[in-house]
Structure formats: C-alpha cells, structure tokens
C-alpha cells in the first residue's frame, strides 16, 4: 500500500472503539504487512515503573530481546533522551545501536509526545538499507502523532 492508502487504513483503526493497546497492535500489523519495506513495527512505551526506561509495547514482526531500554541506549534510547526523530540509513555504521536481527539494515524512530510529554515512541525496522524516504518519514511522524493518545493510554499515563 502507498502511504496515502495507509493513512486511511490507520485512521480507520484509530476510529474504532477498542482498548488503546489493541489499536496500537492493529496499527503495527498494518504497517508491517501493508507498508513497503517495513519489516518490524512496534511501540516502546515510557515505563511508568522505572525511571528513564522504555518498555516494549505492541509490535508486529520478529520477537526482540530488547524489551526494556534505558534512555540514551541504542537508537530508541537516544530518541527518548533527546526527543529527536532518528532516521538511520545504515545501522551497521552506528556505534550506539541495539541489534534485534542481522537482517535489519535501516531504522526509523519517532518519539511520541502527548501534550509535550514523552509517552513512548514508534520504531520501524527495515531489511532494506536507507529504506525511509522523506515521504516515509512524514507519514510515520503522522502515525506517531495520531496514535499519541493510545500510546499514553497503553503506557498507563492517561489517554
Ligand atoms: N534497534 C533498536 C532496538 C529496538 S529493535 O529495533 C526492535 C535500538 O537501537 O534502539
């Protein structure tokens, strides 16, 4: 599916009446199955029980050993610590990177903010180098923004 079709499909999921984690799971499945070059799609949530840590939330794709990540650690931890979007064209060139699988070649991570406060992040891995175009980045940022209330809800930080 192209990003315009994906947008419509994501909006449909977010309009459904379902628990926040179920909506995020459906979005992850949609992105991984229908998105071109998106081979793993998941949310990390701000851990309400541990200071400055992320905990793995709903995801679609191969299971990862990185279920808890400290701020500053790996691409995800850096995105959480700096509140910056990371588009990594070649993960092998990164020194601060947590590998989930040798098949992963590039990665996109966007912090998810609710009323200016970090509640989690959207993480997409690709088996293609430099998979994330400007169009992908804009689309995925939109996904991060539109899913923010559900991410806050899933993290137990209030929807
Ligand atoms: N590669 C990430 C870890 C999470 S996995 O991609 C699922 C990182 O460096 O933070």
XYZ file of C-alpha atoms and ligand atoms in Angstrom:
169
model
C 0.000 0.000 0.000
C 1.134 3.519 -0.665
C 1.320 5.954 2.226
C -1.956 7.671 1.256
C -3.838 4.358 1.474
C -2.020 3.508 4.678
C -3.112 6.823 6.186
C -6.758 5.987 5.503
C -6.324 2.490 6.965
C -4.601 3.832 10.105
C -7.348 6.422 10.575
C -9.965 3.675 10.323
C -8.184 1.692 13.062
C -7.909 4.733 15.321
C -11.626 5.499 14.897
C -12.589 2.028 16.144
C -13.806 1.563 19.670
C -11.112 -0.681 21.140
C -8.617 -0.604 24.019
C -5.510 1.521 23.297
C -3.112 -1.454 23.123
C -5.400 -3.255 20.657
C -5.448 -0.196 18.381
C -1.653 0.063 18.507
C -1.353 -3.653 17.723
C -3.597 -3.214 14.692
C -1.548 -0.216 13.525
C 1.708 -2.198 13.885
C 0.278 -5.130 11.927
C -0.981 -2.794 9.231
C 2.376 -1.034 8.889
C 4.398 -4.250 8.759
C 2.092 -6.196 6.459
C 0.969 -3.415 4.121
C 3.878 -0.987 4.323
C 6.569 -1.366 1.715
C 9.984 -2.034 3.284
C 8.634 -2.005 6.868
C 9.741 -5.359 8.294
C 9.217 -4.720 12.005
C 6.866 -2.154 13.503
C 6.459 -1.534 17.188
C 5.878 0.856 20.011
C 8.109 1.349 23.009
C 6.248 2.889 25.943
C 7.629 5.084 28.699
C 7.888 2.685 31.637
C 5.651 4.046 34.413
C 7.505 1.900 36.975
C 11.142 2.585 36.097
C 12.799 5.986 35.796
C 14.013 6.872 32.284
C 13.319 3.496 30.724
C 11.239 2.285 27.812
C 9.299 -0.949 27.839
C 8.310 -2.831 24.691
C 4.636 -2.361 23.843
C 2.588 -3.744 20.941
C 4.714 -4.808 17.981
C 4.471 -6.768 14.766
C 7.359 -8.849 13.450
C 10.080 -10.998 14.940
C 10.307 -11.030 18.752
C 13.140 -8.902 20.146
C 15.329 -9.411 23.192
C 15.260 -5.643 23.741
C 12.131 -5.471 25.851
C 13.451 -2.803 28.246
C 15.725 0.023 27.085
C 17.339 2.788 29.154
C 17.142 6.354 27.864
C 20.344 7.014 25.905
C 20.828 3.360 24.988
C 20.575 2.401 21.289
C 18.617 4.368 18.719
C 15.416 4.037 20.747
C 17.031 5.251 23.954
C 18.662 8.171 22.159
C 15.346 9.203 20.620
C 13.741 9.079 24.069
C 16.589 11.044 25.675
C 16.761 13.773 23.022
C 13.129 13.798 21.777
C 14.546 13.747 18.253
C 13.464 11.662 15.282
C 16.146 9.209 14.130
C 16.351 8.059 10.526
C 19.266 5.632 10.313
C 20.116 4.624 6.746
C 22.746 2.066 7.721
C 22.528 0.597 11.203
C 25.984 -1.029 10.867
C 27.504 2.470 10.838
C 26.016 3.284 14.267
C 28.095 2.790 17.402
C 25.142 3.232 19.790
C 22.775 0.668 18.322
C 20.939 -2.362 19.734
C 20.640 -5.086 17.129
C 17.472 -7.144 17.083
C 18.377 -9.148 13.987
C 21.240 -9.126 11.463
C 18.603 -8.763 8.732
C 17.810 -5.208 9.855
C 19.611 -2.632 7.710
C 17.868 0.666 8.471
C 15.653 2.080 11.191
C 13.206 4.917 11.882
C 12.309 6.041 15.405
C 9.968 8.895 16.308
C 9.276 9.979 19.887
C 5.558 10.072 20.684
C 4.524 13.116 22.694
C 1.238 13.809 24.429
C 0.760 17.472 25.404
C 4.517 17.925 25.046
C 5.392 14.990 27.312
C 7.116 11.834 26.058
C 4.806 8.813 26.350
C 6.566 6.384 24.012
C 7.946 6.004 20.535
C 7.260 4.421 17.194
C 10.040 2.166 15.910
C 10.228 0.744 12.384
C 12.982 -1.584 11.151
C 13.686 -2.419 7.537
C 15.693 -5.153 5.846
C 16.475 -2.607 3.107
C 19.296 -0.079 3.503
C 18.121 3.559 3.539
C 14.501 2.386 3.366
C 12.969 5.553 4.789
C 12.360 8.323 2.271
C 11.174 11.820 3.167
C 7.649 10.622 2.373
C 8.037 7.665 4.760
C 9.383 9.939 7.484
C 6.456 12.372 7.091
C 3.940 9.521 7.087
C 5.466 7.776 10.115
C 5.636 11.058 12.026
C 1.928 11.467 11.296
C 1.321 7.930 12.623
C 3.287 8.758 15.783
C 1.185 11.906 16.301
C -2.237 10.400 15.601
C -1.561 7.406 17.869
C -0.243 9.505 20.787
C -3.431 9.250 22.921
C -3.442 5.456 22.504
C 0.261 5.281 23.366
C -0.362 7.309 26.530
C -3.278 5.016 27.362
C -1.271 1.832 26.755
C 1.572 3.202 28.895
C -0.895 3.862 31.711
C -0.159 7.567 31.515
C -3.749 8.582 30.828
C -5.316 8.806 27.377
N 17.404 -1.133 17.191
C 16.835 -0.525 18.354
C 16.361 -1.539 19.355
C 14.966 -1.951 19.180
S 14.713 -3.017 17.899
O 14.956 -2.319 16.645
C 13.239 -3.685 17.892
C 17.820 0.425 19.003
O 18.980 0.514 18.593
O 17.423 1.098 19.945
